[in-house]
Tab-separated table of C-alpha atoms in Angstrom:
chain	number	residue	atom	x	y	z
A	4	MET	CA	24.813	-29.587	3.158
A	5	ARG	CA	25.272	-25.764	4.244
A	6	LYS	CA	27.098	-24.545	0.474
A	7	ILE	CA	24.624	-25.943	-0.656
A	8	ALA	CA	21.944	-23.999	0.553
A	9	ILE	CA	24.119	-21.159	0.282
A	10	LEU	CA	24.528	-21.787	-3.710
A	11	ILE	CA	20.533	-22.451	-3.874
A	12	ILE	CA	20.263	-18.630	-2.233
A	13	PHE	CA	22.284	-17.228	-4.511
A	14	LEU	CA	21.394	-18.772	-7.681
A	15	THR	CA	17.077	-18.028	-6.825
A	16	ALA	CA	18.773	-13.772	-5.745
A	17	CYS	CA	19.931	-14.338	-8.906
A	18	SER	CA	17.559	-15.870	-10.224
A	19	GLU	CA	15.369	-12.974	-9.276
A	20	ALA	CA	17.632	-10.140	-10.338
A	21	PHE	CA	17.715	-11.696	-13.945
A	22	SER	CA	13.806	-11.770	-13.729
A	23	GLN	CA	13.241	-7.623	-12.934
A	24	GLU	CA	12.757	-5.776	-15.793
A	25	ILE	CA	14.952	-2.216	-15.723
A	26	ILE	CA	12.302	0.009	-17.607
A	27	PRO	CA	13.870	3.346	-18.009
A	28	ILE	CA	11.242	5.961	-17.505
A	29	SER	CA	11.569	10.158	-17.979
A	30	LYS	CA	8.923	12.356	-15.203
A	31	THR	CA	7.162	13.982	-18.721
A	32	ASP	CA	5.931	10.493	-19.719
A	33	LEU	CA	5.379	9.586	-16.007
A	34	GLU	CA	2.931	13.289	-16.435
A	35	ASN	CA	0.943	12.158	-19.343
A	36	LYS	CA	0.746	8.555	-17.684
A	37	LEU	CA	-0.508	9.924	-14.361
A	38	ILE	CA	-3.752	11.859	-15.077
A	39	ASP	CA	-6.148	8.934	-17.428
A	40	ASN	CA	-4.404	6.303	-14.925
A	41	ASN	CA	-4.277	7.535	-11.119
A	42	LEU	CA	-7.232	6.231	-8.787
A	43	GLN	CA	-6.857	9.059	-6.523
A	44	VAL	CA	-8.613	10.856	-10.045
A	45	LYS	CA	-10.257	8.998	-11.611
A	46	MET	CA	-11.863	8.576	-7.787
A	47	ALA	CA	-12.835	12.619	-7.661
A	48	LYS	CA	-13.650	12.570	-11.706
A	49	LYS	CA	-16.242	9.853	-10.106
A	50	GLU	CA	-17.545	11.528	-7.341
A	51	ALA	CA	-18.103	14.689	-9.626
A	52	GLU	CA	-19.909	12.617	-11.737
A	53	LEU	CA	-22.323	11.034	-9.479
A	54	ALA	CA	-23.393	14.629	-8.305
A	55	LYS	CA	-24.085	15.471	-12.294
A	56	ALA	CA	-26.215	12.316	-12.608
A	57	GLU	CA	-28.594	13.298	-9.550
A	58	LEU	CA	-28.752	16.302	-10.408
A	59	LEU	CA	-30.389	14.818	-13.675
A	60	GLY	CA	-33.084	14.188	-11.236
A	61	THR	CA	-34.025	18.183	-10.674
A	62	ARG	CA	-35.711	17.466	-14.752
A	63	ALA	CA	-38.702	16.216	-13.783
A	64	MET	CA	-39.387	19.859	-12.250
A	65	TYR	CA	-39.936	20.665	-16.315
A	66	LEU	CA	-40.769	16.781	-17.219
A	67	PRO	CA	-44.241	15.542	-17.637
A	68	ASN	CA	-44.644	12.381	-15.224
A	69	VAL	CA	-46.672	9.832	-16.774
A	70	ASN	CA	-48.510	6.729	-15.623
A	71	VAL	CA	-50.306	3.856	-17.608
A	72	SER	CA	-52.523	1.519	-15.605
A	73	TYR	CA	-54.497	-1.644	-16.314
A	74	THR	CA	-56.379	-2.718	-13.837
A	75	PHE	CA	-59.263	-5.487	-13.223
A	76	SER	CA	-61.779	-5.463	-10.461
A	77	ASN	CA	-64.990	-7.581	-9.738
A	78	THR	CA	-67.737	-5.984	-7.037
A	79	ASN	CA	-71.373	-6.101	-6.037
A	80	ASN	CA	-70.800	-3.189	-3.652
A	81	PRO	CA	-73.394	-1.384	-5.076
A	82	LEU	CA	-71.616	1.879	-4.988
A	83	TYR	CA	-68.538	0.979	-7.115
A	84	ALA	CA	-71.219	-1.323	-9.428
A	85	PHE	CA	-73.536	1.517	-10.504
A	86	GLY	CA	-70.415	2.984	-10.921
A	87	SER	CA	-68.491	0.628	-13.403
A	88	LYS	CA	-71.466	-0.062	-15.538
A	89	LEU	CA	-72.078	4.073	-16.433
A	90	ASN	CA	-68.016	3.129	-16.795
A	91	GLN	CA	-69.355	0.767	-19.191
A	92	GLU	CA	-71.994	3.179	-20.847
A	93	ARG	CA	-74.045	-0.025	-20.226
A	94	ILE	CA	-76.951	1.569	-18.189
A	95	THR	CA	-80.318	0.906	-18.588
A	96	MET	CA	-83.799	1.663	-16.935
A	97	MET	CA	-84.143	-1.432	-15.231
A	98	ASP	CA	-80.234	-0.639	-13.406
A	99	PHE	CA	-82.931	1.974	-11.725
A	100	ASN	CA	-85.264	-0.328	-9.787
A	101	PRO	CA	-84.748	0.016	-6.656
A	102	ASP	CA	-83.375	-3.567	-5.716
A	103	ASN	CA	-80.755	-3.504	-8.623
A	104	LEU	CA	-79.611	-0.999	-7.604
A	105	ASN	CA	-79.781	-2.053	-3.579
A	106	ASN	CA	-78.515	-5.943	-4.553
A	107	PRO	CA	-76.941	-5.370	-7.556
A	108	LYS	CA	-75.614	-8.769	-9.667
A	109	SER	CA	-71.868	-9.112	-9.165
A	110	ILE	CA	-69.597	-7.049	-12.342
A	111	SER	CA	-66.051	-7.187	-13.551
A	112	ASN	CA	-64.734	-4.027	-15.058
A	113	PHE	CA	-61.773	-3.756	-17.118
A	114	ALA	CA	-59.445	-0.262	-16.532
A	115	THR	CA	-57.819	1.636	-18.603
A	116	LYS	CA	-56.054	4.622	-17.111
A	117	ILE	CA	-53.291	6.754	-18.544
A	118	GLU	CA	-52.513	9.248	-15.952
A	119	VAL	CA	-50.217	12.568	-16.384
A	120	GLN	CA	-48.633	15.042	-14.222
A	121	GLN	CA	-47.156	18.227	-16.344
A	122	PRO	CA	-45.124	20.818	-13.251
A	123	ILE	CA	-45.863	24.496	-14.698
A	124	ILE	CA	-44.586	26.315	-11.562
A	125	ASN	CA	-42.903	24.800	-8.782
A	126	MET	CA	-39.567	27.999	-7.006
A	127	ASP	CA	-38.522	25.352	-4.307
A	128	ALA	CA	-37.659	22.305	-6.678
A	129	VAL	CA	-35.823	25.587	-9.065
A	130	TYR	CA	-33.812	26.505	-6.063
A	131	GLN	CA	-33.025	22.979	-5.242
A	132	LYS	CA	-31.713	22.354	-9.165
A	133	LYS	CA	-29.798	25.098	-8.466
A	134	ALA	CA	-27.942	24.285	-5.798
A	135	GLY	CA	-27.157	20.648	-7.814
A	136	GLU	CA	-25.635	22.680	-10.006
A	137	VAL	CA	-23.300	24.723	-7.111
A	138	LYS	CA	-22.451	21.276	-6.219
A	139	ALA	CA	-21.363	19.820	-9.435
A	140	GLU	CA	-19.434	22.948	-10.081
A	141	VAL	CA	-17.272	22.599	-6.860
A	142	LEU	CA	-16.996	18.360	-7.132
A	143	ASN	CA	-15.178	19.402	-11.169
A	144	ILE	CA	-12.937	22.083	-9.064
A	145	LYS	CA	-12.060	19.684	-6.552
A	146	THR	CA	-10.678	17.095	-9.490
A	147	GLU	CA	-8.766	19.588	-10.566
A	148	ARG	CA	-7.373	20.315	-6.898
A	149	THR	CA	-6.581	16.559	-7.114
A	150	LYS	CA	-4.873	16.425	-10.014
A	151	GLU	CA	-2.574	18.589	-8.601
A	152	TYR	CA	-2.019	17.449	-5.751
A	153	VAL	CA	-1.617	13.833	-6.960
A	154	GLN	CA	0.577	16.005	-9.504
A	155	PHE	CA	3.133	16.777	-7.204
A	156	GLU	CA	2.794	13.636	-4.991
A	157	LEU	CA	4.095	12.057	-9.112
A	158	LYS	CA	7.365	14.568	-8.492
A	159	LYS	CA	8.172	14.048	-5.402
A	160	SER	CA	7.754	10.156	-5.213
A	161	TYR	CA	10.154	10.179	-8.740
A	162	MET	CA	12.935	12.905	-7.213
A	163	MET	CA	12.788	9.466	-4.461
A	164	LEU	CA	13.187	7.131	-7.194
A	165	GLN	CA	15.852	8.876	-8.608
A	166	LEU	CA	17.529	9.568	-4.715
A	167	ALA	CA	17.451	6.100	-4.417
A	168	TYR	CA	19.623	5.113	-7.362
A	169	LYS	CA	22.257	8.309	-7.078
A	170	MET	CA	21.934	6.614	-3.694
A	171	LEU	CA	23.200	3.337	-4.842
A	172	GLU	CA	25.100	4.220	-6.184
A	173	THR	CA	27.090	6.209	-4.199
A	174	LEU	CA	27.866	3.086	-2.388
A	175	GLU	CA	28.385	1.072	-4.923
A	176	ASN	CA	31.219	3.597	-5.722
A	177	ALA	CA	31.836	2.915	-2.181
A	178	LYS	CA	32.162	-0.194	-2.418
A	179	GLN	CA	34.264	-0.394	-5.107
A	180	THR	CA	36.899	2.146	-3.245
A	181	THR	CA	36.973	0.184	-0.702
A	182	LEU	CA	37.405	-3.182	-2.173
A	183	ALA	CA	40.908	-1.498	-3.527
A	184	ASN	CA	41.905	-0.782	-0.533
A	185	LYS	CA	41.303	-4.344	0.649
A	186	LYS	CA	43.987	-5.122	-2.058
A	187	VAL	CA	46.533	-3.409	-0.890
A	188	ILE	CA	45.651	-4.468	2.888
A	189	ASP	CA	45.470	-7.736	2.410
A	190	ASN	CA	49.470	-7.330	0.530
A	191	TYR	CA	50.931	-5.363	3.414
A	192	TYR	CA	49.373	-8.738	6.013
A	193	LYS	CA	50.703	-11.541	3.299
A	194	ASN	CA	54.375	-9.576	4.000
A	195	GLY	CA	53.236	-8.770	7.988
A	196	MET	CA	53.782	-5.231	7.463
A	197	ILE	CA	50.371	-4.710	9.737
A	198	GLN	CA	48.098	-6.763	12.158
A	199	LYS	CA	45.556	-9.411	11.534
A	200	SER	CA	42.864	-6.498	13.639
A	201	GLU	CA	43.299	-3.614	10.346
A	202	VAL	CA	41.942	-6.776	7.875
A	203	LEU	CA	39.650	-7.834	10.163
A	204	TYR	CA	37.931	-4.035	10.564
A	205	MET	CA	38.658	-3.597	6.442
A	206	ASP	CA	35.750	-6.738	5.978
A	207	VAL	CA	33.542	-5.229	8.354
A	208	ARG	CA	33.744	-2.029	6.552
A	209	ILE	CA	33.094	-3.892	3.519
A	210	SER	CA	30.081	-5.958	4.915
A	211	GLU	CA	28.399	-2.436	5.923
A	212	ILE	CA	28.739	-1.550	2.503
A	213	GLU	CA	26.512	-4.948	1.147
A	214	SER	CA	24.181	-4.182	4.255
A	215	GLN	CA	23.297	-1.066	3.253
A	216	ILE	CA	23.133	-1.530	-1.408
A	217	ARG	CA	20.156	-4.351	-0.163
A	218	THR	CA	18.412	-2.493	1.381
A	219	ALA	CA	19.035	0.741	-1.429
A	220	LYS	CA	18.118	-1.437	-3.348
A	221	SER	CA	14.817	-2.164	-1.464
A	222	ASN	CA	14.602	1.623	-1.271
A	223	ILE	CA	14.597	2.161	-5.290
A	224	ARG	CA	12.290	-1.260	-6.093
A	225	ASN	CA	9.456	0.875	-2.964
A	226	ALA	CA	9.952	3.938	-4.874
A	227	SER	CA	9.409	2.170	-8.189
A	228	ASP	CA	6.326	0.427	-7.368
A	229	TYR	CA	5.043	3.332	-5.506
A	230	LEU	CA	4.722	5.342	-9.038
A	231	TYR	CA	3.445	2.094	-10.335
A	232	PHE	CA	0.822	2.623	-7.437
A	233	LEU	CA	-0.230	6.123	-8.979
A	234	LEU	CA	-0.063	5.278	-12.653
A	235	ASP	CA	-2.303	2.433	-11.309
A	236	GLU	CA	-0.122	-0.310	-13.222
A	237	ASN	CA	1.304	-3.918	-12.408
A	238	SER	CA	4.656	-3.964	-10.744
A	239	ASP	CA	5.774	-7.199	-11.216
A	240	ASN	CA	9.044	-8.508	-11.834
A	241	LYS	CA	9.379	-4.827	-13.105
A	242	ILE	CA	11.385	-1.943	-11.711
A	243	LEU	CA	11.337	1.793	-12.907
A	244	LYS	CA	15.297	4.208	-14.277
A	245	PRO	CA	14.607	7.194	-14.352
A	246	SER	CA	15.413	8.896	-17.670
A	247	GLU	CA	17.233	11.960	-15.139
A	248	ASN	CA	20.129	12.140	-12.070
A	249	LEU	CA	18.662	14.127	-8.843
A	250	GLU	CA	20.801	17.715	-9.113
A	251	TYR	CA	20.775	20.560	-7.729
A	252	THR	CA	19.355	23.426	-8.803
A	253	GLU	CA	19.272	26.925	-6.515
A	254	SER	CA	16.021	29.169	-7.230
A	255	ILE	CA	14.983	32.095	-5.858
A	256	ILE	CA	12.797	32.159	-2.191
A	257	ASP	CA	10.404	34.416	-2.205
A	258	SER	CA	10.392	34.793	1.860
A	259	ASP	CA	7.303	36.635	1.849
A	260	VAL	CA	4.722	33.945	-0.081
A	261	LYS	CA	0.788	35.167	0.557
A	262	LEU	CA	-2.394	32.550	0.051
A	263	ASN	CA	-3.762	32.268	-3.427
A	264	ASP	CA	-7.396	32.431	-3.148
A	265	SER	CA	-7.487	32.004	-6.353
A	266	ARG	CA	-6.278	28.383	-5.337
A	267	LYS	CA	-8.195	25.271	-6.096
A	268	ASP	CA	-9.299	24.342	-2.819
A	269	LEU	CA	-10.535	27.804	-1.862
A	270	GLN	CA	-12.839	28.171	-4.606
A	271	ALA	CA	-14.587	24.598	-3.352
A	272	TYR	CA	-15.110	26.236	-0.844
A	273	GLN	CA	-16.403	29.501	-0.980
A	274	LYS	CA	-18.522	28.129	-4.256
A	275	SER	CA	-20.645	25.389	-1.510
A	276	LEU	CA	-21.102	28.110	0.501
A	277	GLU	CA	-23.576	29.307	-2.681
A	278	ALA	CA	-25.122	25.955	-2.385
A	279	TYR	CA	-26.190	26.589	0.915
A	280	ASP	CA	-27.523	30.169	0.057
A	281	TRP	CA	-29.859	28.079	-2.586
A	282	MET	CA	-30.755	25.460	0.215
A	283	ILE	CA	-32.066	28.196	1.721
A	284	LYS	CA	-33.900	30.243	-0.371
A	285	SER	CA	-35.344	26.324	-1.763
A	286	SER	CA	-36.881	25.589	2.384
A	287	LYS	CA	-38.462	29.608	1.524
A	288	ALA	CA	-40.388	28.665	-1.245
A	289	LYS	CA	-41.519	25.976	-0.024
A	290	PHE	CA	-45.049	28.371	0.627
A	291	LEU	CA	-45.079	29.600	-2.083
A	292	PRO	CA	-47.946	28.952	-4.174
A	293	ARG	CA	-47.522	25.780	-6.529
A	294	LEU	CA	-49.006	25.389	-10.306
A	295	ASN	CA	-48.801	22.619	-12.035
A	296	ALA	CA	-51.809	20.391	-14.640
A	297	PHE	CA	-53.437	17.014	-14.724
A	298	GLY	CA	-55.029	15.322	-16.880
A	299	SER	CA	-55.988	11.827	-17.434
A	300	PHE	CA	-57.527	9.119	-20.609
A	301	GLU	CA	-59.140	5.868	-18.917
A	302	MET	CA	-61.217	3.284	-21.017
A	303	TYR	CA	-63.509	0.617	-19.171
A	304	ASP	CA	-65.146	-2.540	-20.283
A	305	ASN	CA	-66.320	-5.801	-18.560
A	306	LYS	CA	-64.092	-7.658	-21.297
A	307	VAL	CA	-60.751	-8.394	-21.333
A	308	ALA	CA	-58.737	-6.671	-23.906
A	309	GLN	CA	-61.509	-4.547	-25.142
A	310	PHE	CA	-62.497	-0.505	-24.377
A	311	ASN	CA	-65.794	0.248	-25.403
A	312	ALA	CA	-66.159	2.846	-23.368
A	313	ASN	CA	-63.826	5.693	-22.458
A	314	GLY	CA	-63.391	9.620	-20.874
A	315	TYR	CA	-60.760	11.944	-19.794
A	316	LEU	CA	-60.030	14.492	-16.568
A	317	ALA	CA	-58.277	17.597	-17.015
A	318	GLY	CA	-57.491	20.498	-15.353
A	319	ILE	CA	-55.037	22.505	-13.475
A	320	GLN	CA	-54.188	23.272	-10.294
A	321	LEU	CA	-53.106	25.823	-7.792
A	322	SER	CA	-51.475	24.874	-4.202
A	323	TRP	CA	-50.300	26.247	-1.289
A	324	ASN	CA	-48.290	24.967	1.306
A	325	VAL	CA	-50.010	27.726	4.265
A	326	PHE	CA	-47.776	25.629	7.388
A	327	ASP	CA	-46.204	22.702	7.819
A	328	GLY	CA	-46.021	21.767	10.954
A	329	LEU	CA	-42.660	24.642	10.975
A	330	LYS	CA	-40.535	22.062	9.033
A	331	SER	CA	-39.366	24.033	6.482
A	332	LYS	CA	-38.598	26.639	8.998
A	333	SER	CA	-36.481	23.966	10.353
A	334	GLU	CA	-34.478	23.362	7.767
A	335	GLN	CA	-34.085	26.285	6.715
A	336	GLU	CA	-32.230	27.029	9.951
A	337	LYS	CA	-30.716	24.378	9.846
A	338	TYR	CA	-29.133	25.122	6.057
A	339	LYS	CA	-28.001	28.380	8.108
A	340	ALA	CA	-26.507	26.562	11.015
A	341	GLU	CA	-24.265	24.873	8.357
A	342	ARG	CA	-23.434	27.267	6.120
A	343	SER	CA	-21.817	29.569	8.996
A	344	LYS	CA	-19.954	25.888	10.024
A	345	ALA	CA	-18.980	26.344	6.856
A	346	GLN	CA	-18.117	29.284	6.708
A	347	ALA	CA	-15.833	29.112	10.181
A	348	GLU	CA	-14.338	26.296	8.712
A	349	ILE	CA	-13.219	28.051	5.816
A	350	GLU	CA	-11.610	30.242	7.320
A	351	GLN	CA	-10.568	28.588	9.548
A	352	TYR	CA	-8.539	26.320	6.514
A	353	SER	CA	-7.236	29.303	4.685
A	354	LYS	CA	-5.502	30.031	7.997
A	355	GLN	CA	-4.095	27.019	8.579
A	356	SER	CA	-2.715	26.745	4.417
A	357	GLN	CA	-1.243	30.095	5.318
A	358	LEU	CA	0.533	28.917	8.118
A	359	GLU	CA	1.520	25.327	5.561
A	360	LEU	CA	2.688	27.669	2.993
A	361	ASN	CA	5.162	29.597	5.381
A	362	LYS	CA	6.448	26.603	7.040
A	363	ALA	CA	7.274	25.053	3.268
A	364	THR	CA	9.507	28.780	2.860
A	365	ARG	CA	11.297	28.022	6.026
A	366	GLN	CA	11.780	24.205	5.284
A	367	ILE	CA	13.532	25.521	1.871
A	368	GLU	CA	15.461	27.959	3.271
A	369	ASP	CA	16.581	25.150	6.208
A	370	ALA	CA	16.906	22.725	3.808
A	371	LEU	CA	19.395	25.172	1.318
A	372	SER	CA	21.217	25.783	4.379
A	373	ARG	CA	21.663	22.143	4.200
A	374	VAL	CA	22.728	21.441	1.165
A	375	ASN	CA	25.725	24.064	0.836
A	376	PHE	CA	26.565	22.770	5.024
A	377	THR	CA	26.518	18.648	3.487
A	378	LYS	CA	28.454	19.991	-0.303
A	379	GLN	CA	31.331	21.331	1.875
A	380	ALA	CA	31.592	18.683	4.081
A	381	TRP	CA	31.089	16.464	1.126
A	382	GLU	CA	34.373	18.493	-0.179
A	383	GLN	CA	36.173	19.162	2.789
A	384	SER	CA	35.890	15.221	3.589
A	385	LYS	CA	36.577	14.226	0.053
A	386	GLU	CA	40.000	15.846	0.873
A	387	ALA	CA	41.115	14.590	4.038
A	388	TYR	CA	40.208	11.363	2.538
A	389	ARG	CA	42.789	12.453	-0.361
A	390	ILE	CA	45.467	13.398	2.235
A	391	ARG	CA	45.425	10.686	4.062
A	392	LYS	CA	45.190	8.248	1.259
A	393	ASN	CA	48.407	9.211	0.347
A	394	ARG	CA	50.138	9.526	3.596
A	395	TYR	CA	48.747	5.473	4.191
A	396	ASP	CA	50.588	4.265	1.395
A	397	GLN	CA	53.668	6.051	1.695
A	398	GLY	CA	53.163	4.542	5.767
A	399	LEU	CA	52.612	7.813	7.825
A	400	GLU	CA	48.696	6.755	8.661
A	401	LYS	CA	46.786	3.373	9.785
A	402	SER	CA	44.343	2.198	7.744
A	403	ALA	CA	41.874	2.619	10.890
A	404	ASP	CA	42.341	6.552	9.381
A	405	LEU	CA	41.571	5.103	6.273
A	406	LEU	CA	39.070	3.477	6.758
A	407	SER	CA	37.462	5.977	8.779
A	408	ALA	CA	38.160	8.433	6.289
A	409	GLU	CA	36.776	6.646	3.239
A	410	THR	CA	33.492	6.123	6.139
A	411	LEU	CA	32.821	9.466	6.420
A	412	MET	CA	33.518	10.603	3.108
A	413	SER	CA	30.533	8.027	1.874
A	414	GLN	CA	28.435	9.652	4.716
A	415	LYS	CA	28.817	13.615	3.888
A	416	GLU	CA	27.812	12.408	0.044
A	417	LEU	CA	24.827	10.623	1.170
A	418	GLU	CA	23.629	13.338	3.494
A	419	TYR	CA	24.490	15.404	0.619
A	420	GLN	CA	22.279	14.256	-1.429
A	421	GLN	CA	19.899	13.424	1.391
A	422	ALA	CA	20.080	17.605	1.184
A	423	VAL	CA	19.459	17.813	-2.603
A	424	PHE	CA	16.042	15.366	-2.391
A	425	GLU	CA	14.893	17.748	0.771
A	426	TYR	CA	15.546	20.835	-0.823
A	427	SER	CA	13.075	19.850	-4.083
A	428	VAL	CA	10.639	19.081	-2.158
A	429	ALA	CA	10.553	21.341	-0.222
A	430	TRP	CA	10.344	23.675	-3.662
A	431	GLU	CA	7.993	21.403	-5.320
A	432	TYR	CA	5.683	22.030	-2.242
A	433	GLN	CA	5.863	25.920	-1.385
A	434	GLN	CA	4.948	25.627	-5.767
A	435	PHE	CA	1.734	23.265	-4.815
A	436	LEU	CA	0.653	25.310	-2.242
A	437	LYS	CA	1.220	28.447	-4.335
A	438	LYS	CA	-1.558	27.329	-6.786
């Protein structure tokens, strides 16, 4: 039963492996897909679109407001009854009889009314529109910065995928080397030249490498899934494979990098102060006179769907809100306080950004040092393994020493690949911060 269970597990694993489609892809292909598909970019775009939609509401400052109504009423109230009949143009001498005026019969009234209100000058609305335009512009700038960040995240994730494949390749090579040594050790053991413990050491090393290989394959799947997430695509039974290898490319390091004031996130923060300025002006403008036109056209009758009487009303109104209980003054103080807070936050953010840029520069220098150190250690470990292998073949070294040399060589190669990855990510991050 145990053998059957192991066979079933093996066949299931093989089935899953064969069902997974390996898709080669380059960094350029990913970048071309990214901007249109990434969810974070989509959300930033939608936020900018929302600001534009809110801006459409400011059209009320120059477009008319038109309202149409059709009303039925029935009354015997002396005032309303006489007025309704007057609007219907049905007044006669009998209606001036005191008895008819004081005790009128109930009257039905059907009124059709078209009202138009036309803004002419409302400066507070003008300034609110300016603030809305600035907000929309700020969100567009933030969208561009979001694109830049997502592009950096894509490059980092692509390099993670490259590193995962490179580590898998290194471990597979180490496994082949260990298996080749194991054949020799097995022959030595069969001939009684070595003890069983040395064979067991080799078996443990192979199990260790196989465990690392499984972890490397999981890392490949994780990195591939994250790239699919960035692209907002389905990753079921699909694994990405980079068409380029992770290579070390040394670049000139600028150790005295200054923060770029025109960086898009800093531009957006500075631009947001302009929106506060317009809102402060809008609050102040509420004390300025407002000029608006109005008009209405009315039709009346005592029968439904009849329009035998009509009239109109038109005019211009100049209004001035002299005192509103200090409401507008409170708004001004609120916007001024928010602007001062935003100014302090911008200053803090700028200083933090310069610190982050300095930190990224030092990370590049540290990573470069690790690359050089691990490369040298790797070369030395390869040479040490070569010497021990030759001595082992001549019967001058123990298998445990050979195994230790092989393990160290594999470890140093993995450390070198990790150092190259860290250097490449640090370089890309600095470029992102410098934009």
